[in-house]
Amino acid sequence: MKKVILDLDTGIDDTLALSYILGSPDAELIGITGTYGNVVVEQGVSNDLNLLAMYHREDIPVFSGVPYPTGATSFQPEWFVYHGENGTGNITIPATATRKAEEKSAVDFIIESVREYGDDLVVVPTGASTTIAAVFEKAPDIIDKIHIVLMGGSLTQPGNCNPFQEANMGQDPIASNKMFATDADITMVGLDVTTQALMSREDTQKLRDTGTTSGKFLADMTDYYIGVSEKDEGALPNVCNLHDPLAAAVALDPTLVKTFPINIKVETEGVSVGRTIGDPSRLLSPVKNTKVALEVDTKRFTERFMERLLSLVTTIG
Ligand code: BDR
Ligand code: CA
């Protein structure tokens, strides 16, 4: 049983990642921290609270993270078309939270949790890296204790914002670069593998066929994502990528992917801003702190993903 913190910009695939973790018997979700990206922090946190209400898990605390990129004083989502204006494909979450986010900051919650649980805990960021960079800045003592499995970046595939940039790494490249520049144990689950992890309308129909409110919500929300995704140039018809759920699954079971050890940097300026690439200044370093996922057992992942989501919505109703 692994303790998990999800650092989400909730977000359709973030919602699916949360659902996967809640449906996993080998995971204990100890908290959600809200970052920005698909939506602003406030919207993401509100989605998290309502989703936890839908899943009857209002025992899980939610914390607000750093709301803007390094050096900025505001944030507007550029990619909201993918996730709808409310982050859940313009489908209303069928529950309303009876509580607010915790007073404690996401930064302090992550620091305290890493100090308390060490190797028993994995942190799964699936949005902008600003909160994680702030954690490292405030508490450098936890850098050699934290385990991160993140969704973001790409080593072998073009970006999804432009040829260089994956969306999460493009939100705050300075923060992402600071995160990778530490010696922290990071597994990068990027477009190299997440573009091979797919969900189809046949899969969403299985969720709808459970006849449950939560299953219908997830199906309608994901159909929106499939509809938007298939309009992308060169995209496959009838599917969307399970970016964030794959990172969540790898956090619980690293054997789903094969990784390559490397020290990563994130470009912070120029045409390739946001690109994740090997750091030439650490090329000869014997310590490689990042494991980049380059191969994925898609069959094992997608079967497990559907099994856990179907079991969750059937139990919840
Ligand atoms: C990532 O960007 C966000 O839009 C998704 O939620 C995912 O985390 C994919 O590049
Ligand atoms: Ca995300």
Coordinates of C-alpha atoms and ligand atoms in Angstrom, one line a residue:
M1 CA 0.0 0.0 0.0
K2 CA 1.6 3.3 -1.1
K3 CA 0.7 6.7 0.3
V4 CA 0.1 9.2 -2.6
I5 CA -0.1 12.9 -3.0
L6 CA -1.6 14.1 -6.3
D7 CA -0.6 17.5 -7.4
L8 CA -3.3 18.2 -10.0
D9 CA -4.5 20.9 -12.4
T10 CA -7.9 19.3 -12.6
G11 CA -8.4 18.8 -15.8
I12 CA -10.1 15.8 -17.5
D13 CA -7.2 13.4 -17.5
D14 CA -6.3 14.7 -13.9
T15 CA -9.8 13.7 -12.9
L16 CA -9.2 10.2 -14.5
A17 CA -5.9 10.0 -12.6
L18 CA -7.7 10.8 -9.3
S19 CA -10.4 8.2 -10.1
Y20 CA -7.7 5.6 -10.8
I21 CA -5.9 6.3 -7.5
L22 CA -9.2 6.1 -5.6
G23 CA -10.1 2.9 -7.3
S24 CA -6.7 1.3 -6.5
P25 CA -6.5 -1.0 -3.5
D26 CA -2.8 -0.5 -3.3
A27 CA -3.0 3.3 -2.9
E28 CA -3.8 5.5 0.1
L29 CA -4.4 9.1 -1.2
I30 CA -3.3 11.3 1.8
G31 CA -4.1 14.6 0.0
I32 CA -4.5 16.6 -3.2
T33 CA -2.5 19.7 -3.9
G34 CA -3.9 22.1 -6.5
T35 CA -1.6 23.5 -9.1
Y36 CA -2.6 25.5 -12.3
G37 CA -2.4 24.6 -16.0
N38 CA -5.6 23.3 -17.5
V39 CA -7.4 25.6 -15.1
V40 CA -6.5 28.2 -12.5
V41 CA -5.7 26.9 -9.0
E42 CA -9.1 28.0 -7.6
Q43 CA -11.1 26.1 -10.3
G44 CA -8.9 23.0 -10.0
V45 CA -9.2 23.0 -6.2
S46 CA -13.0 23.4 -6.5
N47 CA -13.1 20.5 -8.9
D48 CA -11.0 18.4 -6.5
L49 CA -13.4 19.1 -3.6
N50 CA -16.5 18.3 -5.7
L51 CA -15.0 15.2 -7.1
L52 CA -14.1 13.9 -3.6
A53 CA -17.7 14.7 -2.6
M54 CA -18.9 12.7 -5.6
Y55 CA -16.7 9.8 -4.5
H56 CA -17.8 10.1 -0.8
R57 CA -14.2 10.8 0.1
E58 CA -14.5 14.1 1.9
D59 CA -12.0 12.7 4.4
I60 CA -9.1 13.5 2.0
P61 CA -7.7 17.0 2.4
V62 CA -7.2 19.4 -0.5
F63 CA -4.6 22.2 -0.4
S64 CA -4.0 25.2 -2.7
G65 CA -0.7 25.5 -4.4
V66 CA 1.3 28.4 -5.9
P67 CA -1.1 30.0 -8.4
Y68 CA 1.2 31.6 -10.9
P69 CA 4.4 30.8 -12.9
T70 CA 7.7 32.1 -11.6
G71 CA 7.9 35.9 -11.9
A72 CA 4.2 36.2 -13.0
T73 CA 1.4 37.9 -11.1
S74 CA -1.5 36.2 -12.9
F75 CA -2.3 33.1 -14.9
Q76 CA -4.8 32.4 -17.7
P77 CA -5.1 28.9 -19.0
E78 CA -4.2 28.7 -22.7
W79 CA -5.3 25.2 -23.3
F80 CA -8.8 25.3 -21.7
V81 CA -10.3 24.2 -25.0
Y82 CA -9.0 20.7 -24.2
H83 CA -10.6 20.5 -20.8
G84 CA -13.6 22.9 -21.2
E85 CA -13.9 26.1 -19.3
N86 CA -14.6 24.3 -16.0
G87 CA -11.8 21.7 -16.5
T88 CA -14.2 18.8 -16.7
G89 CA -15.3 19.2 -20.3
N90 CA -18.1 21.6 -19.4
I91 CA -19.8 18.7 -17.7
T92 CA -20.9 19.6 -14.2
I93 CA -19.5 17.3 -11.4
P94 CA -22.6 15.7 -9.9
A95 CA -21.8 16.6 -6.3
T96 CA -21.1 19.7 -4.4
A97 CA -18.5 19.8 -1.6
T98 CA -19.6 20.8 1.9
R99 CA -16.1 22.1 2.7
K100 CA -13.3 24.3 1.5
A101 CA -9.6 23.8 0.9
E102 CA -7.4 23.5 4.0
E103 CA -5.8 26.6 5.4
K104 CA -2.3 25.0 5.2
S105 CA -0.5 25.6 2.0
A106 CA 0.2 22.8 -0.5
V107 CA 3.9 23.6 -0.1
D108 CA 3.8 23.0 3.7
F109 CA 1.6 19.9 3.3
I110 CA 4.1 18.3 0.9
I111 CA 7.1 19.1 3.0
E112 CA 5.5 17.8 6.2
S113 CA 4.3 14.6 4.5
V114 CA 7.7 13.8 2.9
R115 CA 9.4 14.3 6.3
E116 CA 6.8 12.1 8.0
Y117 CA 6.5 9.3 5.5
G118 CA 9.7 9.3 3.4
D119 CA 10.0 6.2 1.2
D120 CA 6.4 5.2 1.8
L121 CA 5.1 8.2 -0.1
V122 CA 5.0 9.1 -3.7
V123 CA 4.2 12.6 -5.0
V124 CA 2.5 12.7 -8.5
P125 CA 2.5 16.1 -10.2
T126 CA 0.4 16.3 -13.3
G127 CA 0.4 20.1 -14.0
A128 CA 2.7 23.1 -13.6
S129 CA 5.9 22.5 -11.5
T130 CA 5.7 25.8 -9.5
T131 CA 4.6 24.3 -6.2
I132 CA 7.2 21.5 -6.3
A133 CA 10.0 24.0 -7.0
A134 CA 8.7 26.1 -4.1
V135 CA 8.8 22.9 -1.9
F136 CA 12.5 22.4 -2.8
E137 CA 13.4 26.0 -2.2
K138 CA 11.7 26.1 1.2
A139 CA 12.9 22.7 2.5
P140 CA 16.1 21.5 0.7
D141 CA 16.4 18.7 3.4
I142 CA 13.6 16.8 1.7
I143 CA 15.2 16.6 -1.7
D144 CA 16.9 13.3 -0.9
K145 CA 13.8 11.9 0.7
I146 CA 11.1 12.7 -1.9
H147 CA 9.9 10.3 -4.6
I148 CA 8.3 12.0 -7.6
V149 CA 6.5 10.4 -10.5
L150 CA 5.3 13.2 -12.8
M151 CA 3.4 13.6 -16.0
G152 CA 5.3 15.9 -18.2
G153 CA 8.0 16.5 -20.9
S154 CA 9.1 14.3 -23.8
L155 CA 12.5 13.0 -24.9
T156 CA 11.7 11.2 -28.1
Q157 CA 8.4 12.7 -29.3
P158 CA 7.4 16.2 -30.4
G159 CA 5.7 18.4 -27.8
N160 CA 2.0 18.8 -27.7
C161 CA 2.0 22.7 -27.6
N162 CA 4.6 23.1 -30.3
P163 CA 7.4 20.8 -31.6
F164 CA 9.5 21.3 -28.5
Q165 CA 7.1 21.8 -25.6
E166 CA 4.8 19.5 -23.6
A167 CA 2.0 21.4 -21.9
N168 CA 3.0 20.9 -18.2
M169 CA 6.7 21.7 -18.7
G170 CA 5.7 24.7 -20.7
Q171 CA 3.6 26.3 -17.9
D172 CA 6.7 27.3 -15.8
P173 CA 9.9 26.1 -17.4
I174 CA 12.0 27.9 -14.8
A175 CA 10.3 25.9 -12.0
S176 CA 10.5 22.7 -14.0
N177 CA 14.2 23.2 -14.6
K178 CA 14.8 23.9 -10.9
M179 CA 13.0 20.7 -10.0
F180 CA 15.0 18.5 -12.4
A181 CA 18.3 20.3 -11.4
T182 CA 18.1 18.9 -7.9
D183 CA 19.2 15.3 -7.0
A184 CA 15.6 14.4 -6.2
D185 CA 14.4 11.0 -7.3
I186 CA 12.1 11.8 -10.3
T187 CA 10.4 9.4 -12.8
M188 CA 9.3 11.4 -15.9
V189 CA 6.2 9.9 -17.5
G190 CA 6.1 12.1 -20.6
L191 CA 4.6 12.0 -24.1
D192 CA 7.1 9.2 -25.0
V193 CA 4.7 6.8 -23.3
T194 CA 1.5 8.7 -22.5
T195 CA 0.7 9.1 -26.3
Q196 CA 0.6 5.3 -26.4
A197 CA -2.0 5.1 -23.5
L198 CA -5.4 5.5 -25.1
M199 CA -9.1 5.6 -24.1
S200 CA -11.8 5.2 -26.7
R201 CA -15.6 5.9 -26.9
E202 CA -16.1 2.1 -26.5
D203 CA -14.3 2.4 -23.1
T204 CA -16.3 5.4 -22.0
Q205 CA -19.5 3.6 -23.0
K206 CA -18.6 0.8 -20.5
L207 CA -18.5 3.4 -17.7
R208 CA -21.9 4.8 -18.9
D209 CA -23.3 1.2 -19.1
T210 CA -22.8 0.8 -15.3
G211 CA -25.9 3.0 -15.0
T212 CA -24.2 5.0 -12.2
T213 CA -24.1 8.7 -11.8
S214 CA -20.3 8.8 -11.4
G215 CA -19.8 6.5 -14.4
K216 CA -22.0 8.7 -16.6
F217 CA -20.1 11.8 -15.5
L218 CA -16.7 10.3 -16.3
A219 CA -18.0 9.0 -19.7
D220 CA -19.5 12.4 -20.7
M221 CA -16.5 14.3 -19.6
T222 CA -14.0 12.0 -21.4
D223 CA -16.1 12.0 -24.6
Y224 CA -15.6 15.8 -24.7
Y225 CA -11.8 15.2 -24.4
I226 CA -12.0 12.6 -27.2
G227 CA -14.0 15.0 -29.4
V228 CA -11.4 17.8 -28.9
S229 CA -8.4 15.4 -29.2
E230 CA -9.5 13.9 -32.5
K231 CA -9.5 17.4 -34.1
D232 CA -5.7 17.7 -33.6
E233 CA -3.7 17.4 -36.8
G234 CA -2.6 13.8 -37.4
A235 CA -4.6 12.6 -34.3
L236 CA -6.1 9.1 -34.2
P237 CA -9.9 9.0 -34.4
N238 CA -12.1 8.0 -31.5
V239 CA -9.4 8.2 -28.7
C240 CA -7.8 10.5 -26.2
N241 CA -4.5 10.1 -24.4
L242 CA -4.4 8.9 -20.8
H243 CA -1.5 11.2 -19.8
D244 CA -2.1 11.7 -16.1
P245 CA -3.6 8.3 -15.3
L246 CA -0.5 6.6 -16.7
A247 CA 1.7 8.7 -14.3
A248 CA -0.6 7.7 -11.4
A249 CA -0.4 4.0 -12.4
V250 CA 3.4 4.1 -12.7
A251 CA 3.6 5.7 -9.3
L252 CA 1.9 2.6 -7.9
D253 CA 3.6 0.1 -10.2
P254 CA 6.9 1.1 -11.8
T255 CA 7.0 -2.1 -13.8
L256 CA 4.4 -0.7 -16.2
V257 CA 7.2 1.2 -17.9
K258 CA 10.9 0.8 -18.8
T259 CA 13.0 3.8 -18.0
F260 CA 16.2 5.5 -19.1
P261 CA 18.5 7.1 -16.5
I262 CA 19.5 10.7 -17.3
N263 CA 20.0 14.2 -15.9
I264 CA 17.3 16.4 -17.5
K265 CA 17.2 20.1 -18.0
V266 CA 14.3 22.2 -19.2
E267 CA 15.0 25.0 -21.7
T268 CA 14.0 28.3 -20.2
E269 CA 14.3 30.6 -23.2
G270 CA 14.4 30.7 -27.0
V271 CA 12.3 28.8 -29.5
S272 CA 12.7 25.6 -27.6
V273 CA 11.5 27.0 -24.3
G274 CA 9.9 24.2 -22.2
R275 CA 11.8 21.4 -23.9
T276 CA 13.0 18.5 -21.7
I277 CA 16.5 17.4 -22.8
G278 CA 19.6 15.9 -21.4
D279 CA 21.6 18.4 -19.3
P280 CA 25.1 18.7 -21.0
S281 CA 26.6 20.1 -17.8
R282 CA 25.7 16.8 -16.0
L283 CA 26.4 14.4 -18.8
L284 CA 29.5 12.9 -17.1
S285 CA 27.9 12.9 -13.6
P286 CA 27.8 9.3 -12.3
V287 CA 24.5 10.1 -10.6
K288 CA 21.5 10.3 -12.9
N289 CA 18.5 11.5 -10.8
T290 CA 15.7 11.2 -13.4
K291 CA 14.3 8.0 -14.9
V292 CA 12.5 8.8 -18.2
A293 CA 9.8 6.3 -19.2
L294 CA 10.5 5.2 -22.8
E295 CA 8.5 2.0 -23.1
V296 CA 5.1 1.1 -21.7
D297 CA 3.1 -2.1 -21.3
T298 CA -0.1 -0.4 -22.7
K299 CA -2.2 -3.6 -22.6
R300 CA -1.5 -4.2 -18.9
F301 CA -2.0 -0.5 -18.1
T302 CA -5.3 0.0 -20.0
E303 CA -6.8 -3.2 -18.8
R304 CA -6.0 -2.2 -15.2
F305 CA -7.2 1.3 -15.7
M306 CA -10.6 0.2 -17.0
E307 CA -10.9 -2.5 -14.3
R308 CA -10.2 0.0 -11.5
L309 CA -12.5 2.7 -12.8
L310 CA -15.4 0.3 -13.4
S311 CA -15.0 -1.1 -9.9
L312 CA -14.8 2.4 -8.4
V313 CA -18.0 3.8 -10.1
T314 CA -19.9 0.5 -9.4
T315 CA -19.1 0.8 -5.7
I316 CA -19.9 4.6 -5.6
G317 CA -23.0 4.7 -7.7
Ligands
BDR1 C1 -0.7 17.3 -19.8 O1 -1.2 18.6 -20.0 C2 -2.4 18.8 -19.4 O2 -3.3 19.4 -20.3 C3 -2.9 17.4 -19.1 O3 -3.8 17.4 -18.0 C4 -1.7 16.6 -18.9 O4 -1.3 16.8 -17.6 C5 -0.4 16.6 -21.1 O5 0.5 17.3 -21.8
CA2 CA -2.8 17.6 -15.9

